[in-house]
mmCIF file of C-alpha atoms in Angstrom:
data_model
loop_
_atom_site.group_PDB
_atom_site.id
_atom_site.type_symbol
_atom_site.label_atom_id
_atom_site.label_comp_id
_atom_site.label_asym_id
_atom_site.label_seq_id
_atom_site.Cartn_x
_atom_site.Cartn_y
_atom_site.Cartn_z
ATOM 1 C CA MET A 1 -0.221 23.424 6.607
ATOM 2 C CA THR A 2 0.529 26.788 8.150
ATOM 3 C CA MET A 3 3.196 27.763 10.647
ATOM 4 C CA ASN A 4 3.557 30.633 13.054
ATOM 5 C CA ASN A 5 6.169 32.981 11.561
ATOM 6 C CA ALA A 6 7.729 33.683 14.945
ATOM 7 C CA THR A 7 8.374 30.022 15.670
ATOM 8 C CA ALA A 8 8.486 28.540 12.182
ATOM 9 C CA VAL A 9 10.003 25.109 11.693
ATOM 10 C CA PHE A 10 11.801 24.792 8.388
ATOM 11 C CA GLU A 11 13.187 21.283 8.839
ATOM 12 C CA PHE A 12 12.489 18.157 10.830
ATOM 13 C CA LEU A 13 14.837 15.724 12.530
ATOM 14 C CA LEU A 14 13.789 12.126 11.861
ATOM 15 C CA ILE A 15 14.697 9.822 14.740
ATOM 16 C CA GLY A 16 14.219 6.598 12.800
ATOM 17 C CA ILE A 17 16.400 3.857 14.251
ATOM 18 C CA SER A 18 18.540 6.273 16.294
ATOM 19 C CA ASN A 19 17.002 5.014 19.547
ATOM 20 C CA TYR A 20 18.414 1.569 18.755
ATOM 21 C CA PRO A 21 21.988 2.185 17.452
ATOM 22 C CA GLU A 22 22.948 -1.463 17.863
ATOM 23 C CA TRP A 23 20.325 -2.413 15.259
ATOM 24 C CA LYS A 24 21.371 0.078 12.558
ATOM 25 C CA GLY A 25 23.419 -2.367 10.489
ATOM 26 C CA THR A 26 20.802 -5.101 10.643
ATOM 27 C CA PHE A 27 17.978 -2.668 9.933
ATOM 28 C CA PHE A 28 19.816 -1.178 6.925
ATOM 29 C CA THR A 29 20.452 -4.648 5.467
ATOM 30 C CA LEU A 30 16.827 -5.724 5.920
ATOM 31 C CA VAL A 31 15.415 -2.535 4.383
ATOM 32 C CA LEU A 32 17.861 -2.723 1.444
ATOM 33 C CA MET A 33 16.986 -6.362 0.739
ATOM 34 C CA THR A 34 13.282 -5.566 1.049
ATOM 35 C CA TYR A 35 13.507 -2.615 -1.349
ATOM 36 C CA LEU A 36 15.532 -4.530 -3.954
ATOM 37 C CA SER A 37 13.083 -7.445 -3.718
ATOM 38 C CA THR A 38 10.195 -4.995 -4.164
ATOM 39 C CA LEU A 39 11.744 -3.555 -7.324
ATOM 40 C CA LEU A 40 12.647 -6.959 -8.746
ATOM 41 C CA GLY A 41 9.396 -8.780 -7.948
ATOM 42 C CA ASN A 42 6.995 -6.036 -8.964
ATOM 43 C CA GLY A 43 9.076 -5.051 -11.983
ATOM 44 C CA LEU A 44 8.998 -8.661 -13.145
ATOM 45 C CA ILE A 45 5.197 -8.814 -12.835
ATOM 46 C CA ILE A 46 4.804 -5.641 -14.921
ATOM 47 C CA PHE A 47 7.231 -6.929 -17.568
ATOM 48 C CA LEU A 48 5.639 -10.370 -17.820
ATOM 49 C CA THR A 49 2.125 -8.912 -18.016
ATOM 50 C CA TYR A 50 3.218 -6.723 -20.922
ATOM 51 C CA PHE A 51 5.292 -9.436 -22.604
ATOM 52 C CA ASP A 52 2.928 -12.427 -22.534
ATOM 53 C CA PRO A 53 -0.451 -12.120 -24.367
ATOM 54 C CA HIS A 54 -1.849 -14.874 -22.117
ATOM 55 C CA LEU A 55 -1.593 -12.437 -19.215
ATOM 56 C CA HIS A 56 -3.567 -9.725 -21.004
ATOM 57 C CA THR A 57 -6.588 -10.312 -18.765
ATOM 58 C CA PRO A 58 -8.383 -8.044 -16.264
ATOM 59 C CA MET A 59 -6.847 -9.891 -13.308
ATOM 60 C CA TYR A 60 -3.288 -9.293 -14.490
ATOM 61 C CA PHE A 61 -4.096 -5.764 -15.623
ATOM 62 C CA PHE A 62 -5.021 -4.924 -12.037
ATOM 63 C CA LEU A 63 -2.021 -6.877 -10.724
ATOM 64 C CA SER A 64 0.338 -4.849 -12.903
ATOM 65 C CA ASN A 65 -1.321 -1.679 -11.583
ATOM 66 C CA LEU A 66 -0.786 -2.944 -8.042
ATOM 67 C CA SER A 67 2.856 -3.733 -8.823
ATOM 68 C CA PHE A 68 3.405 -0.244 -10.224
ATOM 69 C CA LEU A 69 1.810 1.233 -7.094
ATOM 70 C CA ASP A 70 4.057 -0.888 -4.870
ATOM 71 C CA ILE A 71 7.205 0.220 -6.701
ATOM 72 C CA CYS A 72 6.211 3.880 -6.361
ATOM 73 C CA TYR A 73 5.148 3.449 -2.731
ATOM 74 C CA GLY A 74 8.418 1.787 -1.755
ATOM 75 C CA THR A 75 10.479 4.352 -3.672
ATOM 76 C CA ALA A 76 8.683 7.223 -1.928
ATOM 77 C CA SER A 77 10.171 6.271 1.440
ATOM 78 C CA MET A 78 12.674 3.407 1.512
ATOM 79 C CA PRO A 79 15.633 5.151 -0.228
ATOM 80 C CA GLN A 80 15.333 7.970 2.299
ATOM 81 C CA VAL A 81 15.223 5.474 5.188
ATOM 82 C CA LEU A 82 18.410 3.857 3.847
ATOM 83 C CA LEU A 83 20.104 7.222 3.383
ATOM 84 C CA HIS A 84 19.273 8.361 6.903
ATOM 85 C CA CYS A 85 20.200 5.074 8.538
ATOM 86 C CA PHE A 86 23.797 6.093 9.182
ATOM 87 C CA SER A 87 23.308 9.851 9.029
ATOM 88 C CA THR A 88 24.335 11.781 12.127
ATOM 89 C CA HIS A 89 21.655 14.419 11.589
ATOM 90 C CA PRO A 90 18.885 12.991 9.376
ATOM 91 C CA TYR A 91 17.073 16.259 8.678
ATOM 92 C CA LEU A 92 14.340 16.758 6.113
ATOM 93 C CA SER A 93 13.217 20.190 4.969
ATOM 94 C CA TYR A 94 9.610 21.246 5.404
ATOM 95 C CA PRO A 95 8.763 21.149 1.642
ATOM 96 C CA GLN A 96 10.425 17.730 1.310
ATOM 97 C CA CYS A 97 8.512 16.474 4.328
ATOM 98 C CA LEU A 98 5.173 17.707 3.000
ATOM 99 C CA THR A 99 5.842 16.282 -0.476
ATOM 100 C CA GLN A 100 6.847 12.866 0.811
ATOM 101 C CA MET A 101 3.843 12.675 3.116
ATOM 102 C CA SER A 102 1.430 13.652 0.327
ATOM 103 C CA VAL A 103 2.870 11.163 -2.172
ATOM 104 C CA SER A 104 2.847 8.296 0.345
ATOM 105 C CA LEU A 105 -0.738 9.038 1.379
ATOM 106 C CA ALA A 106 -1.937 9.195 -2.230
ATOM 107 C CA LEU A 107 -0.233 5.921 -3.156
ATOM 108 C CA SER A 108 -1.415 4.019 -0.087
ATOM 109 C CA THR A 109 -4.967 5.294 -0.615
ATOM 110 C CA ALA A 110 -4.875 4.211 -4.259
ATOM 111 C CA GLU A 111 -3.786 0.733 -3.138
ATOM 112 C CA CYS A 112 -6.748 0.547 -0.746
ATOM 113 C CA PHE A 113 -9.177 1.265 -3.576
ATOM 114 C CA LEU A 114 -7.383 -0.999 -6.038
ATOM 115 C CA LEU A 115 -7.547 -3.979 -3.669
ATOM 116 C CA ALA A 116 -11.319 -3.417 -3.436
ATOM 117 C CA VAL A 117 -11.547 -3.280 -7.244
ATOM 118 C CA MET A 118 -9.608 -6.553 -7.460
ATOM 119 C CA ALA A 119 -12.103 -8.149 -5.067
ATOM 120 C CA TYR A 120 -14.915 -7.071 -7.394
ATOM 121 C CA ASP A 121 -13.005 -8.582 -10.325
ATOM 122 C CA ARG A 122 -12.811 -11.932 -8.485
ATOM 123 C CA VAL A 123 -16.534 -11.788 -7.639
ATOM 124 C CA VAL A 124 -17.439 -11.403 -11.308
ATOM 125 C CA ALA A 125 -14.939 -14.067 -12.418
ATOM 126 C CA ILE A 126 -16.232 -16.716 -10.004
ATOM 127 C CA SER A 127 -19.908 -15.832 -9.732
ATOM 128 C CA ASN A 128 -20.551 -15.171 -13.405
ATOM 129 C CA PRO A 129 -17.694 -16.688 -15.461
ATOM 130 C CA LEU A 130 -19.662 -16.825 -18.732
ATOM 131 C CA ARG A 131 -20.203 -13.058 -18.740
ATOM 132 C CA TYR A 132 -16.835 -12.186 -17.182
ATOM 133 C CA SER A 133 -15.175 -10.983 -20.395
ATOM 134 C CA MET A 134 -18.206 -8.819 -21.212
ATOM 135 C CA VAL A 135 -18.526 -7.250 -17.753
ATOM 136 C CA MET A 136 -14.798 -6.729 -17.180
ATOM 137 C CA ASN A 137 -13.929 -5.476 -20.650
ATOM 138 C CA GLY A 138 -10.979 -3.205 -21.434
ATOM 139 C CA PRO A 139 -12.702 0.195 -20.999
ATOM 140 C CA VAL A 140 -14.296 -0.908 -17.715
ATOM 141 C CA CYS A 141 -10.926 -2.067 -16.328
ATOM 142 C CA VAL A 142 -9.256 1.200 -17.320
ATOM 143 C CA TRP A 143 -12.132 3.182 -15.788
ATOM 144 C CA LEU A 144 -11.934 1.246 -12.489
ATOM 145 C CA ALA A 145 -8.159 1.704 -12.264
ATOM 146 C CA ALA A 146 -8.387 5.403 -13.167
ATOM 147 C CA THR A 147 -11.150 5.908 -10.583
ATOM 148 C CA SER A 148 -8.943 4.334 -7.899
ATOM 149 C CA TRP A 149 -6.118 6.730 -8.731
ATOM 150 C CA GLY A 150 -8.407 9.746 -9.080
ATOM 151 C CA ALA A 151 -10.257 9.129 -5.825
ATOM 152 C CA SER A 152 -6.988 8.690 -3.946
ATOM 153 C CA LEU A 153 -5.606 11.962 -5.294
ATOM 154 C CA GLY A 154 -8.818 13.798 -4.413
ATOM 155 C CA LEU A 155 -9.054 12.475 -0.852
ATOM 156 C CA THR A 156 -5.345 13.071 -0.222
ATOM 157 C CA ALA A 157 -5.552 16.639 -1.485
ATOM 158 C CA MET A 158 -8.613 17.283 0.692
ATOM 159 C CA LEU A 159 -6.822 15.908 3.773
ATOM 160 C CA ILE A 160 -3.566 17.799 3.198
ATOM 161 C CA LEU A 161 -5.310 21.096 2.442
ATOM 162 C CA SER A 162 -7.425 20.774 5.583
ATOM 163 C CA LEU A 163 -4.362 20.619 7.834
ATOM 164 C CA ARG A 164 -3.697 23.770 9.848
ATOM 165 C CA LEU A 165 -0.724 22.922 12.022
ATOM 166 C CA HIS A 166 1.361 25.399 14.023
ATOM 167 C CA PHE A 167 4.742 24.192 15.233
ATOM 168 C CA CYS A 168 6.285 25.913 18.241
ATOM 169 C CA GLY A 169 9.885 24.846 17.950
ATOM 170 C CA ALA A 170 9.527 21.079 18.271
ATOM 171 C CA LYS A 171 11.067 19.486 15.195
ATOM 172 C CA VAL A 172 11.903 15.924 16.224
ATOM 173 C CA VAL A 173 9.776 13.370 14.330
ATOM 174 C CA ASN A 174 9.727 9.957 15.996
ATOM 175 C CA HIS A 175 9.523 8.101 12.704
ATOM 176 C CA PHE A 176 11.577 6.885 9.748
ATOM 177 C CA VAL A 177 9.743 9.164 7.316
ATOM 178 C CA CYS A 178 7.419 12.160 7.424
ATOM 179 C CA GLU A 179 4.139 10.605 8.496
ATOM 180 C CA ILE A 180 0.970 12.555 9.164
ATOM 181 C CA LEU A 181 0.255 11.232 12.681
ATOM 182 C CA SER A 182 3.835 11.918 13.777
ATOM 183 C CA LEU A 183 3.655 15.502 12.522
ATOM 184 C CA ILE A 184 0.335 16.125 14.250
ATOM 185 C CA LYS A 185 1.910 15.062 17.555
ATOM 186 C CA LEU A 186 4.454 17.898 17.143
ATOM 187 C CA ALA A 187 1.858 20.615 16.651
ATOM 188 C CA CYS A 188 1.279 23.080 19.474
ATOM 189 C CA SER A 189 -2.110 24.144 18.098
ATOM 190 C CA ASP A 190 -5.412 22.347 18.646
ATOM 191 C CA THR A 191 -5.392 19.246 16.427
ATOM 192 C CA THR A 192 -8.911 17.983 17.188
ATOM 193 C CA LEU A 193 -10.216 18.923 13.741
ATOM 194 C CA ASN A 194 -7.164 17.406 12.053
ATOM 195 C CA GLU A 195 -7.607 14.126 13.920
ATOM 196 C CA LEU A 196 -11.299 14.103 13.005
ATOM 197 C CA MET A 197 -10.430 14.621 9.325
ATOM 198 C CA ILE A 198 -7.936 11.742 9.455
ATOM 199 C CA LEU A 199 -10.573 9.504 11.037
ATOM 200 C CA ILE A 200 -13.206 10.445 8.431
ATOM 201 C CA THR A 201 -10.742 9.935 5.578
ATOM 202 C CA SER A 202 -9.680 6.597 7.062
ATOM 203 C CA ILE A 203 -13.296 5.434 7.078
ATOM 204 C CA PHE A 204 -13.564 6.120 3.332
ATOM 205 C CA THR A 205 -10.135 4.752 2.424
ATOM 206 C CA LEU A 206 -9.783 1.848 4.862
ATOM 207 C CA LEU A 207 -12.993 0.682 6.534
ATOM 208 C CA LEU A 208 -15.355 1.003 3.558
ATOM 209 C CA PRO A 209 -13.027 -0.719 1.029
ATOM 210 C CA PHE A 210 -12.156 -3.375 3.607
ATOM 211 C CA GLY A 211 -15.852 -3.952 4.335
ATOM 212 C CA PHE A 212 -16.529 -4.216 0.600
ATOM 213 C CA VAL A 213 -13.749 -6.809 0.274
ATOM 214 C CA LEU A 214 -15.173 -8.888 3.133
ATOM 215 C CA LEU A 215 -18.683 -8.789 1.638
ATOM 216 C CA SER A 216 -17.203 -9.751 -1.721
ATOM 217 C CA TYR A 217 -15.611 -12.812 -0.182
ATOM 218 C CA VAL A 218 -18.841 -13.851 1.477
ATOM 219 C CA HIS A 219 -20.386 -13.749 -1.991
ATOM 220 C CA ILE A 220 -17.389 -15.591 -3.468
ATOM 221 C CA ALA A 221 -17.520 -18.287 -0.790
ATOM 222 C CA ALA A 222 -21.191 -18.915 -1.553
ATOM 223 C CA ALA A 223 -20.399 -19.154 -5.281
ATOM 224 C CA VAL A 224 -17.429 -21.485 -4.717
ATOM 225 C CA LEU A 225 -19.510 -23.873 -2.611
ATOM 226 C CA ARG A 226 -21.885 -24.224 -5.577
ATOM 227 C CA ILE A 227 -19.050 -25.470 -7.821
ATOM 228 C CA ARG A 228 -19.449 -29.214 -8.221
ATOM 229 C CA SER A 229 -15.862 -30.003 -9.195
ATOM 230 C CA ALA A 230 -13.452 -30.343 -6.261
ATOM 231 C CA GLN A 231 -10.622 -29.192 -8.533
ATOM 232 C CA GLY A 232 -12.625 -26.127 -9.534
ATOM 233 C CA ARG A 233 -13.323 -25.236 -5.902
ATOM 234 C CA LEU A 234 -9.633 -25.635 -5.047
ATOM 235 C CA LYS A 235 -8.555 -23.399 -7.920
ATOM 236 C CA ALA A 236 -11.048 -20.710 -6.928
ATOM 237 C CA PHE A 237 -9.990 -20.805 -3.281
ATOM 238 C CA PHE A 238 -6.307 -20.615 -4.276
ATOM 239 C CA THR A 239 -6.838 -17.569 -6.489
ATOM 240 C CA CYS A 240 -8.979 -15.741 -3.938
ATOM 241 C CA GLY A 241 -6.860 -16.839 -0.974
ATOM 242 C CA SER A 242 -3.880 -14.946 -2.393
ATOM 243 C CA HIS A 243 -5.893 -11.738 -2.658
ATOM 244 C CA LEU A 244 -7.368 -12.177 0.818
ATOM 245 C CA THR A 245 -3.872 -12.667 2.288
ATOM 246 C CA VAL A 246 -2.647 -9.426 0.704
ATOM 247 C CA VAL A 247 -5.765 -7.584 1.908
ATOM 248 C CA THR A 248 -5.245 -8.778 5.493
ATOM 249 C CA ILE A 249 -1.554 -7.836 5.512
ATOM 250 C CA PHE A 250 -2.218 -4.376 4.089
ATOM 251 C CA TYR A 251 -5.470 -3.293 5.754
ATOM 252 C CA GLY A 252 -4.816 -4.813 9.185
ATOM 253 C CA PRO A 253 -1.820 -2.689 10.272
ATOM 254 C CA ALA A 254 -3.197 0.448 8.582
ATOM 255 C CA ILE A 255 -6.553 0.169 10.370
ATOM 256 C CA SER A 256 -4.792 -0.461 13.695
ATOM 257 C CA MET A 257 -2.893 2.824 13.236
ATOM 258 C CA TYR A 258 -5.440 5.240 11.823
ATOM 259 C CA VAL A 259 -8.872 4.086 13.007
ATOM 260 C CA LYS A 260 -8.408 4.662 16.735
ATOM 261 C CA PRO A 261 -8.152 7.607 19.171
ATOM 262 C CA GLN A 262 -4.724 9.169 18.779
ATOM 263 C CA SER A 263 -4.394 9.492 22.554
ATOM 264 C CA LYS A 264 -4.032 5.701 22.697
ATOM 265 C CA SER A 265 -1.317 5.477 20.052
ATOM 266 C CA SER A 266 2.290 4.520 20.795
ATOM 267 C CA PRO A 267 4.860 6.399 18.633
ATOM 268 C CA ASP A 268 7.465 3.608 18.717
ATOM 269 C CA LYS A 269 4.890 0.907 18.008
ATOM 270 C CA ASP A 270 3.231 2.896 15.223
ATOM 271 C CA LYS A 271 6.459 3.613 13.376
ATOM 272 C CA PHE A 272 7.399 -0.062 13.239
ATOM 273 C CA ILE A 273 3.856 -0.988 12.160
ATOM 274 C CA SER A 274 4.249 1.625 9.431
ATOM 275 C CA VAL A 275 7.469 -0.035 8.260
ATOM 276 C CA PHE A 276 5.667 -3.386 8.184
ATOM 277 C CA TYR A 277 2.915 -2.360 5.785
ATOM 278 C CA GLY A 278 5.017 0.259 3.992
ATOM 279 C CA ALA A 279 7.995 -1.982 3.206
ATOM 280 C CA LEU A 280 7.004 -5.629 3.574
ATOM 281 C CA THR A 281 3.619 -5.475 1.829
ATOM 282 C CA PRO A 282 5.015 -4.193 -1.511
ATOM 283 C CA MET A 283 7.648 -6.950 -1.374
ATOM 284 C CA LEU A 284 5.188 -9.722 -0.481
ATOM 285 C CA ASN A 285 2.513 -8.838 -3.046
ATOM 286 C CA PRO A 286 4.293 -10.422 -6.059
ATOM 287 C CA LEU A 287 5.216 -13.516 -4.048
ATOM 288 C CA ILE A 288 1.710 -14.044 -2.696
ATOM 289 C CA TYR A 289 -0.164 -13.103 -5.839
ATOM 290 C CA SER A 290 1.669 -14.052 -8.955
ATOM 291 C CA LEU A 291 5.122 -15.613 -8.814
ATOM 292 C CA ARG A 292 3.645 -18.933 -7.654
ATOM 293 C CA ASN A 293 0.925 -18.768 -10.306
ATOM 294 C CA LYS A 294 1.044 -21.310 -13.148
ATOM 295 C CA ASP A 295 0.378 -18.640 -15.806
ATOM 296 C CA VAL A 296 3.174 -16.431 -14.484
ATOM 297 C CA LYS A 297 5.588 -19.358 -14.317
ATOM 298 C CA GLY A 298 4.736 -20.165 -17.918
ATOM 299 C CA ALA A 299 5.431 -16.574 -18.947
ATOM 300 C CA MET A 300 8.763 -16.689 -17.135
ATOM 301 C CA ARG A 301 9.750 -19.867 -18.987
ATOM 302 C CA LYS A 302 8.916 -18.159 -22.266
ATOM 303 C CA VAL A 303 11.092 -15.198 -21.349
ATOM 304 C CA MET A 304 13.958 -17.526 -20.528
ATOM 305 C CA GLY A 305 13.536 -19.299 -23.849
ATOM 306 C CA LYS A 306 12.104 -22.555 -22.507
ATOM 307 C CA ARG A 307 9.185 -24.454 -23.951
ATOM 308 C CA THR A 308 6.096 -24.791 -21.824
#
């Protein structure tokens, strides 16, 4: 991003919860509990996946990747939100703002791709279980995970480098963190190209992966209906239902924010939607995906020294 030297903005004031001072204490407590739960739940999934050989499968490999992403994603923003909650002047310097925005975009984009990869993993597992271990072997899993990370870094870099924003003195960001749509609203230059780039990037990072996930579940549903055993159908629906719940929680709010004309966006509404998918989703992922799973419960009993 570039700035006019005569009217350069070197720091931004983040409004956050300042418009609702009576909610500061409650908001701080909720964010702190959410962040600690995110660290504990996702950290536990990573530890158990490493500790228990029974969890050394493609499904749990991708789950541990997702947990690592969620820890990083939460850490990129939530500590700052907590720090600024009771700050009189919650300023963030321009380099800090740009860094935080870039990291958050890269991590959220990687999660979009990884959720699509996990849908593909479930398609192979349910549609072709006899060849599952051959198709989803170790090198393939590593390649799919690395591609998700690499593609997210590439698309984020392309988006950030394409920004050409000039700020004419306005430095108040109506958000809890530095977020790209909030910064664009502050620019005094023409942002049509920037908004078009965000829309195009959103199509590749949100709509296409989400569409792939939906098509995957159409295929999965057809395969599940062919299973003769009622217990087998129930197990398949339970496993896939967890993934579909996470996908809905993550993609839904993100699509509602980024895939629409920015003239119709509401700053206050968008910033709370951002908190929803930026804070709650990383916390809910372990609960929805793994901590209720029989294999994970067995691994936890082993860790605690109990016999299964």
